[in-house]
Coordinates of C-alpha atoms in Angstrom, one line a residue:
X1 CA 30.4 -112.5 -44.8
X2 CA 33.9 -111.7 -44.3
X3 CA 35.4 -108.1 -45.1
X4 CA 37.5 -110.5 -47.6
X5 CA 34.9 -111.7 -48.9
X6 CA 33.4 -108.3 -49.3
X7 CA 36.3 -106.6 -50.7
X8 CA 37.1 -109.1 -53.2
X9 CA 33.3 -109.2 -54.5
X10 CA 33.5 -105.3 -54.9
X11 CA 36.6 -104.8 -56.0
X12 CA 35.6 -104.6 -59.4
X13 CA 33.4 -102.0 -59.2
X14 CA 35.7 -99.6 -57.4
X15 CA 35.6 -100.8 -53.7
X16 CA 39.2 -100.2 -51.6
X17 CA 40.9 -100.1 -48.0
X18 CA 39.6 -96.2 -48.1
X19 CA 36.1 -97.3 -48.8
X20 CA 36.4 -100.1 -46.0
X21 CA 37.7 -97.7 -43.9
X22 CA 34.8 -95.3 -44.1
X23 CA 32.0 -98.4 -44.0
X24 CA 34.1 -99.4 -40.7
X25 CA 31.2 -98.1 -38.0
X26 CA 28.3 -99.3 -39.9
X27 CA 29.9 -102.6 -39.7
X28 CA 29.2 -103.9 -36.2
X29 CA 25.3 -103.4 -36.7
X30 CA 25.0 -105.8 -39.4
X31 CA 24.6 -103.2 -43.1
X32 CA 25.5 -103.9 -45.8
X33 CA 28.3 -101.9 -48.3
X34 CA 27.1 -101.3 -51.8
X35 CA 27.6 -99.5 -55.0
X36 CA 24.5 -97.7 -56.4
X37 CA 23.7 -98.8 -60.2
X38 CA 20.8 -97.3 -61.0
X39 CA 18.5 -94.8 -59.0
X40 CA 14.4 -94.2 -60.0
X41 CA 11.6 -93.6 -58.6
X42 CA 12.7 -93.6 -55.1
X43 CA 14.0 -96.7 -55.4
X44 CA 17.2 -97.8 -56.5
X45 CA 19.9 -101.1 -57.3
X46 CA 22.6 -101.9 -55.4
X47 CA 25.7 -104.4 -56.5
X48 CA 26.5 -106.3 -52.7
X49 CA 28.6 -109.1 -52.0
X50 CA 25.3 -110.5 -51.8
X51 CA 24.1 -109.9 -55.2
X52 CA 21.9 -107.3 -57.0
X53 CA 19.7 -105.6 -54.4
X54 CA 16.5 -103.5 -54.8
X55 CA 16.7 -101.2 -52.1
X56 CA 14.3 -98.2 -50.6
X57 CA 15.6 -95.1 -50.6
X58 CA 13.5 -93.0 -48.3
X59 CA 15.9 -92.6 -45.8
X60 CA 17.9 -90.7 -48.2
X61 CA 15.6 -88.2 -49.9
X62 CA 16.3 -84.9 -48.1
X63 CA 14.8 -81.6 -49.5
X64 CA 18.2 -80.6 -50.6
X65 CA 18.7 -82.0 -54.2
X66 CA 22.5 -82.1 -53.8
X67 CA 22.0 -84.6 -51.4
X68 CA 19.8 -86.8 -52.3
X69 CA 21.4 -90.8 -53.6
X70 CA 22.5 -90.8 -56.7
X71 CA 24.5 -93.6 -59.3
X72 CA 28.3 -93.8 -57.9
X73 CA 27.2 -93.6 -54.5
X74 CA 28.5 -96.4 -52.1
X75 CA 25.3 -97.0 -50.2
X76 CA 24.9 -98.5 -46.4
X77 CA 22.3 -100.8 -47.2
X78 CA 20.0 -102.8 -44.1
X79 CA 20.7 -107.0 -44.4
X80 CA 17.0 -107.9 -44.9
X81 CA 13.5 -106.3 -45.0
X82 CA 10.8 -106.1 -47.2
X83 CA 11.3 -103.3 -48.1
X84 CA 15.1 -103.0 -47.7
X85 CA 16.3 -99.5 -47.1
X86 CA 19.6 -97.5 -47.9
X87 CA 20.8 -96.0 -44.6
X88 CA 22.9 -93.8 -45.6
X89 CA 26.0 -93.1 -48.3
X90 CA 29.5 -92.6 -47.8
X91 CA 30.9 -89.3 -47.9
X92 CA 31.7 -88.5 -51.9
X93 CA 35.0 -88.5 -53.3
X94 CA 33.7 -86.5 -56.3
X95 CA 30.4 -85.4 -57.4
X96 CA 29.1 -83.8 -61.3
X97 CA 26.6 -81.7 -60.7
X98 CA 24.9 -79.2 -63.3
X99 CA 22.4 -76.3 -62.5
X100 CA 18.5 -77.5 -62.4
X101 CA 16.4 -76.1 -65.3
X102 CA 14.1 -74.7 -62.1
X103 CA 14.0 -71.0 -61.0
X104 CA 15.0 -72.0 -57.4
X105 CA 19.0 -72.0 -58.7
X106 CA 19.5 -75.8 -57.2
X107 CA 22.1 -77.9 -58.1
X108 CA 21.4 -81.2 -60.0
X109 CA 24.0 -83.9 -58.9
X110 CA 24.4 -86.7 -62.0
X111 CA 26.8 -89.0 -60.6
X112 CA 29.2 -89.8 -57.3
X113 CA 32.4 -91.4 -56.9
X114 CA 34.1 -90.9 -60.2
X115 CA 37.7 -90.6 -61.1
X116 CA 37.4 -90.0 -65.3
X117 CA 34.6 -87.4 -67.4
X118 CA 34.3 -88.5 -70.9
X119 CA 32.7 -86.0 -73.1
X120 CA 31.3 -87.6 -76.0
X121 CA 31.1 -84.9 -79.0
X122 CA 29.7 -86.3 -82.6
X123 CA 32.0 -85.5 -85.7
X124 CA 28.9 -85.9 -87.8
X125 CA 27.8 -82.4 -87.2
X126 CA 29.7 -79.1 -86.7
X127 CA 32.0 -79.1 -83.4
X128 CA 30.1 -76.5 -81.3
X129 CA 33.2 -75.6 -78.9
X130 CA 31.2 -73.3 -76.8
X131 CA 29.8 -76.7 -75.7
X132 CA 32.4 -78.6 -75.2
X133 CA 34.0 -75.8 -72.9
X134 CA 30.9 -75.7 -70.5
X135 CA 31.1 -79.4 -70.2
X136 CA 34.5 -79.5 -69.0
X137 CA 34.1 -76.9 -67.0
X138 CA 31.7 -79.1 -65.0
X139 CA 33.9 -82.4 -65.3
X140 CA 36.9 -79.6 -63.7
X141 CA 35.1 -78.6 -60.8
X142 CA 33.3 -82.0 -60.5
X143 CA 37.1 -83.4 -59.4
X144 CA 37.3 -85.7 -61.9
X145 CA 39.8 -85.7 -64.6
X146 CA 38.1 -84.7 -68.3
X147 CA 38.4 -86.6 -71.3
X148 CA 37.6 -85.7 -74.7
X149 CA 36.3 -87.8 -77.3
X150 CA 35.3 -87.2 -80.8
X151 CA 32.6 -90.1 -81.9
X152 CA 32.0 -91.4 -85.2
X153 CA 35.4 -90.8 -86.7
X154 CA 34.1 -93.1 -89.7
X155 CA 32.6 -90.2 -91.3
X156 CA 35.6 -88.0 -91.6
X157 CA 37.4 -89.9 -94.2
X158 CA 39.8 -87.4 -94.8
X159 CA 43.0 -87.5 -92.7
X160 CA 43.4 -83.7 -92.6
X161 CA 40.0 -82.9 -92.0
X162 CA 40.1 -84.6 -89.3
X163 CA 43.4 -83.4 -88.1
X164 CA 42.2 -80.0 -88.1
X165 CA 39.0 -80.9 -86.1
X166 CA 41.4 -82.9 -83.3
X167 CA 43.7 -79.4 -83.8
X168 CA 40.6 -77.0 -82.6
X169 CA 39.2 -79.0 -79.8
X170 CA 42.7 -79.8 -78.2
X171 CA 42.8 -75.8 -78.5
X172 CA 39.7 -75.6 -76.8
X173 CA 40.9 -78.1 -74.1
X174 CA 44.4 -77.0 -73.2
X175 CA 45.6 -80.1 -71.4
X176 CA 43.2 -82.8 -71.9
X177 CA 43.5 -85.9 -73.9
X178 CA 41.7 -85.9 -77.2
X179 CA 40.6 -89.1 -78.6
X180 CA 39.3 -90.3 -81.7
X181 CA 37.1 -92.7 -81.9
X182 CA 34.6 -95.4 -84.2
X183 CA 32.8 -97.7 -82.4
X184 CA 31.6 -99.0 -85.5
X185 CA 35.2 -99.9 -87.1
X186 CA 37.0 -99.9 -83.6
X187 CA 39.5 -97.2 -84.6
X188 CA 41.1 -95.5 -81.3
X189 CA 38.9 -98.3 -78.5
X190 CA 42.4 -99.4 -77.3
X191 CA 43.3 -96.1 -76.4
X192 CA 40.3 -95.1 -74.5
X193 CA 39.5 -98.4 -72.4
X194 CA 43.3 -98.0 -70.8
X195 CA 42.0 -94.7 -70.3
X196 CA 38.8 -96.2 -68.2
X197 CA 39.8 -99.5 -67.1
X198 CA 40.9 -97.4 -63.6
X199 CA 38.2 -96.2 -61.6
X200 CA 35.1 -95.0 -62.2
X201 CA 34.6 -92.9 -65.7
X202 CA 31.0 -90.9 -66.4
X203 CA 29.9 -90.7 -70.2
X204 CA 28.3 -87.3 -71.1
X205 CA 27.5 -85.5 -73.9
X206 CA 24.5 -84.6 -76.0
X207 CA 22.0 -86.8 -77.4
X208 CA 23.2 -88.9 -80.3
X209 CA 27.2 -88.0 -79.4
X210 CA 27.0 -91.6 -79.5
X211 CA 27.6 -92.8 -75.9
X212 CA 25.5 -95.4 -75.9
X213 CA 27.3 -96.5 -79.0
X214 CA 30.5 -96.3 -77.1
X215 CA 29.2 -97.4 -74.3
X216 CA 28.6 -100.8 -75.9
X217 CA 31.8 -101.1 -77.2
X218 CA 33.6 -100.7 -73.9
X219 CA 31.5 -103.4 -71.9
X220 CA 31.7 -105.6 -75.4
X221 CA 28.1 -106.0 -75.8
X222 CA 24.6 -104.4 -76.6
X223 CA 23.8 -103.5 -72.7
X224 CA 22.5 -100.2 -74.4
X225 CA 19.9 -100.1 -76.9
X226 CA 21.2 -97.1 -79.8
X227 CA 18.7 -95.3 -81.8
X228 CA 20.1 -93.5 -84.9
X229 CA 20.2 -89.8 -84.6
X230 CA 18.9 -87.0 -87.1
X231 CA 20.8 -86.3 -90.4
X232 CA 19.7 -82.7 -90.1
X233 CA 21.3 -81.9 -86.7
X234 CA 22.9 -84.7 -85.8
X235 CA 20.7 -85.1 -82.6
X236 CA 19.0 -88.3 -81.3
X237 CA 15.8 -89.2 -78.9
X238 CA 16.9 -89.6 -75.2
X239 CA 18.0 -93.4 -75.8
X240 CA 19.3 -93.4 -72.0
X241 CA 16.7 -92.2 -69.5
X242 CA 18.8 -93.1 -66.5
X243 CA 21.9 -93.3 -65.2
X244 CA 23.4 -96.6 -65.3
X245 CA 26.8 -97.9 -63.8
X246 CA 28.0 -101.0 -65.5
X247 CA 31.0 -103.2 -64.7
X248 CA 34.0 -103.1 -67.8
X249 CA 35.6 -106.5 -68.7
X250 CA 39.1 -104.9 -68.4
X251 CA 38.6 -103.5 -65.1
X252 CA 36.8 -100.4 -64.0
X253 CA 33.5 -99.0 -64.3
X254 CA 31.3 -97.1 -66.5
X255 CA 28.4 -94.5 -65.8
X256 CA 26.4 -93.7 -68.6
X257 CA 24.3 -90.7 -68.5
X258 CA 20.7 -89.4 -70.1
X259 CA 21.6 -87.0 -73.2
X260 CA 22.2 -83.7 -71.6
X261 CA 20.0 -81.0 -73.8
X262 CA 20.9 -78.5 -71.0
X263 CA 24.3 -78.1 -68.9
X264 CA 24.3 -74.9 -66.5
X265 CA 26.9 -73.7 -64.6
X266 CA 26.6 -74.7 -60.6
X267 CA 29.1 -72.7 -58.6
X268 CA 31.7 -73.9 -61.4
X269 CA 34.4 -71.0 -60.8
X270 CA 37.5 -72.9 -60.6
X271 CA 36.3 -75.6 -63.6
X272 CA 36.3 -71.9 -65.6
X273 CA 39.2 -71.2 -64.8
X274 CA 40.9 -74.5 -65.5
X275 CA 39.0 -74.7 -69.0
X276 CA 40.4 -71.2 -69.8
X277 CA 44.0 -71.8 -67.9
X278 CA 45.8 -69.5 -70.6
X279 CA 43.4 -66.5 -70.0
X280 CA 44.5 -66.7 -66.6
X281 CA 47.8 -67.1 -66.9
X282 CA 47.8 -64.2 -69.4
X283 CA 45.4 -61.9 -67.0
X284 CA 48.5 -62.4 -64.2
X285 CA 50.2 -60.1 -66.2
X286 CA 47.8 -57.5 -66.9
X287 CA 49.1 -54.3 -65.7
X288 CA 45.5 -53.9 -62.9
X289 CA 45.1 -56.5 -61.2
X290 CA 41.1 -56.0 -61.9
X291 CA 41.4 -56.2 -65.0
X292 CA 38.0 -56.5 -67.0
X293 CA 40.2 -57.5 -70.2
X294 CA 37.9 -54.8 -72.3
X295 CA 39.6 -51.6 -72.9
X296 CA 42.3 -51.3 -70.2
X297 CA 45.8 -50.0 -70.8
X298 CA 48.6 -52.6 -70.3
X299 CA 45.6 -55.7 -70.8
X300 CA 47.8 -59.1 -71.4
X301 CA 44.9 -60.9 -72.9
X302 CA 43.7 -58.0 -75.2
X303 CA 47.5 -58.3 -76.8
X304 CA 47.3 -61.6 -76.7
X305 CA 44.1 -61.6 -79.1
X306 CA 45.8 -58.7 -81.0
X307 CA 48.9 -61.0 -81.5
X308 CA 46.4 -63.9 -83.0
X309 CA 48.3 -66.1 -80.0
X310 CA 44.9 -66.7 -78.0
X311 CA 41.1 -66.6 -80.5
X312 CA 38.8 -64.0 -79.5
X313 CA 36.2 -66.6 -79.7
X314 CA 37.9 -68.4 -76.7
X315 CA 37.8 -64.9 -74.5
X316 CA 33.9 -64.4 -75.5
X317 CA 33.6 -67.8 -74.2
X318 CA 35.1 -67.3 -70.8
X319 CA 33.1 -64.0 -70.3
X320 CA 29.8 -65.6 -70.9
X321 CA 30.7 -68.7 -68.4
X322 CA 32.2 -66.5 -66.0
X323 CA 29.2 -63.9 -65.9
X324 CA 26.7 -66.9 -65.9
X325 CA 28.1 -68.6 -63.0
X326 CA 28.4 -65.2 -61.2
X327 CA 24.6 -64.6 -62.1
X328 CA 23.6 -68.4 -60.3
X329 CA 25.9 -68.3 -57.4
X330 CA 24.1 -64.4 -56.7
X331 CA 20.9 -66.2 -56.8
X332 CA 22.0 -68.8 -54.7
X333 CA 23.4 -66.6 -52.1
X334 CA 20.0 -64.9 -52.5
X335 CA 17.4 -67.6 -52.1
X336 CA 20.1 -68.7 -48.8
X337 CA 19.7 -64.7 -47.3
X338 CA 16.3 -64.7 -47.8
X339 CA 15.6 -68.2 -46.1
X340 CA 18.0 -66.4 -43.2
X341 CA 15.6 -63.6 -43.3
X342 CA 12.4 -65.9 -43.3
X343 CA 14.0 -68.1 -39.9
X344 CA 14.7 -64.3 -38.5
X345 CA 11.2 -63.1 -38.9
X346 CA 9.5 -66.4 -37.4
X347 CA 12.3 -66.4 -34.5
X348 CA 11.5 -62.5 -34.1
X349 CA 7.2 -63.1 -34.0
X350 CA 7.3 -66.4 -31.5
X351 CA 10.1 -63.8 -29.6
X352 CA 6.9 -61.3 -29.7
X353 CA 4.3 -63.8 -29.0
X354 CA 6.2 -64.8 -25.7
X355 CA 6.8 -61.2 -24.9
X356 CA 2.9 -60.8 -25.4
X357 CA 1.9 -63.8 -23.1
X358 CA 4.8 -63.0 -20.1
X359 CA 2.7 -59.4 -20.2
X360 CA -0.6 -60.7 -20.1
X361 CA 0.4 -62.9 -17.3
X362 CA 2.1 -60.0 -15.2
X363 CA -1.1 -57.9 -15.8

């Protein structure tokens, strides 16, 4: 098959001359380019310019979770076999990756490869804005750019009501798009799929936000099944269990994601700081430049709370994100020095072992 051929077949699901360019030396021995779909149980799909292909991934399932082949990837798959492996992947544009729920501090990657973050939040409960902070801070440092979008905008009949909810999260999001949407009457669906139909876009969001809701929309049929969610809470069963890339008919692609009950930091420091730009921006002109925004003389951000010109909610926010992803990249740094010490210890005993036998020879 030609690299025309190639190109033109996986186009549509995000493949370019950069892409080509990186497949280049796998080329001459025959593999195969391909964009993962779905990944599970150690096997995973792959859209070719052959077709749909069920692929092994063995090849690719280091010990490092951050590593490991995950939806987005563009995979280097083998031409035949039974099984048929995955190589290798591409090196990552971008990469969404949340803290595990483990005590080992590792890094959960949810998707590859994608240019737009959607985060679906449900205006059929209360707007929890702590929430929808932490997930931007992941889509920032992720490299993607962050959307938000406010699901179910049937059941805010009232113009100002819902004008004041749009007014709140935009605070929360200095800089982001905020978009209003109903899957079930349409309202604001022309906006958002311009906003996808370039590159690669991830859903997220909690379960019953409605992505799979909006998810159908976009592709223009029921390719996710939707179960209703809880009146009391607003929260649904895990209707999506995996992550699955699907193909948009106006161009671009769409990776919907499992309902996220948990989303820890993971080394998110600069996604903090870009969810929180005005904090910063303010703390520049703090008269230390250590400031601790707490009690200090001269503290821009403390006037700026005492002003009413930034909420005090929004600084308790930023403390909490900031000292959690202090408190995971610690651990982080300390699981990697005590590994370092491990390697020392079994490099310094098979030092004294040898030391031990050169003796025992020269005796």
């Amino acid at each position: 098959m030609t690299s025309t051929s190639v190109f033109s077949a996986l186009a549509p699901y995000g493949w370019d001359e950069a892409w080509a360019d990186e497949f280049a030396p796998y080329e001459p021995e025959g593999l195969l380019p391909g964009r993962v779909v779905r990944v599970d149980r150690g096997q995973c799909d792959i859209v070719t310019a052959d077709g749909m292909l069920r692929a092994d991934t063995a090849f690719v399932t280091p010990h490092d979770p951050m590593r490991v082949l995950c939806t987005g990837d563009w995979a280097v798959v083998e031409p035949a076999g039974n099984p048929r492996y995955v190589r290798t992947y591409l090196p990552r544009r971008t990469a969404f990756v949340r803290s595990t729920s483990s005590k080992r501090s590792e890094g959960q990657i949810l998707a590859a490869n994608v240019d737009h973050a959607i985060v679906a939040v449900s205006l059929a409960v209360e707007l929890d804005l702590g929430r929808i902070e932490r997930f931007l801070a992941l889509a920032w440092e992720s490299g993607a750019q962050p959307v938000v979008v406010l699901t179910k905008a049937d059941l805010v009949p009232d113009a100002v009501t819902l004008s004041h909810l749009v007014q709140d999260v935009e605070t929360t999001a200095p800089g982001i798009p905020v978009l209003t949407v109903s899957a079930l009457d349409g309202e604001g669906l022309d906006v958002l799929v311009a906003v996808v139909s370039g590159g690669t876009t991830v859903l997220l969001g909690q379960s019953g936000a409605g992505k799979s809701t909006l998810a159908n929309a976009l592709v223009g049929e029921d390719v996710m099944t939707v179960q209703a969610a809880r009146d009391a809470d607003g929260k649904g069963r895990h209707t999506t269990t995996t992550r699955n890339l699907l193909a948009l008919p106006g161009g671009g692609v769409l990776i919907d994601t499992p309902g996220l009950r948990g989303v820890g930091l993971w080394d998110a420091e600069t996604g903090v700081g870009q969810v929180f730009s005005e904090i910063e921006e303010l703390a520049r002109r703090c008269r230390f430049h250590d400031c601790a925004h707490e009690s200090e003389p001269g503290c821009a951000v403390l006037a700026a709370i005492d002003s009413g010109e930034l909420p005090e909610r929004r600084l308790e926010s930023y403390r909490k994100l900031i000292r959690e992803n202090q408190r995971i990249v610690a651990k982080t740094d300390a699981r990697l020095r005590s590994e370092i010490r491990k390697e020392w210890k079994k490099r310094g005993a098979q030092g004294k072992a040898a030391m031990e036998a050169k003796r025992g020879r020269w005796a």
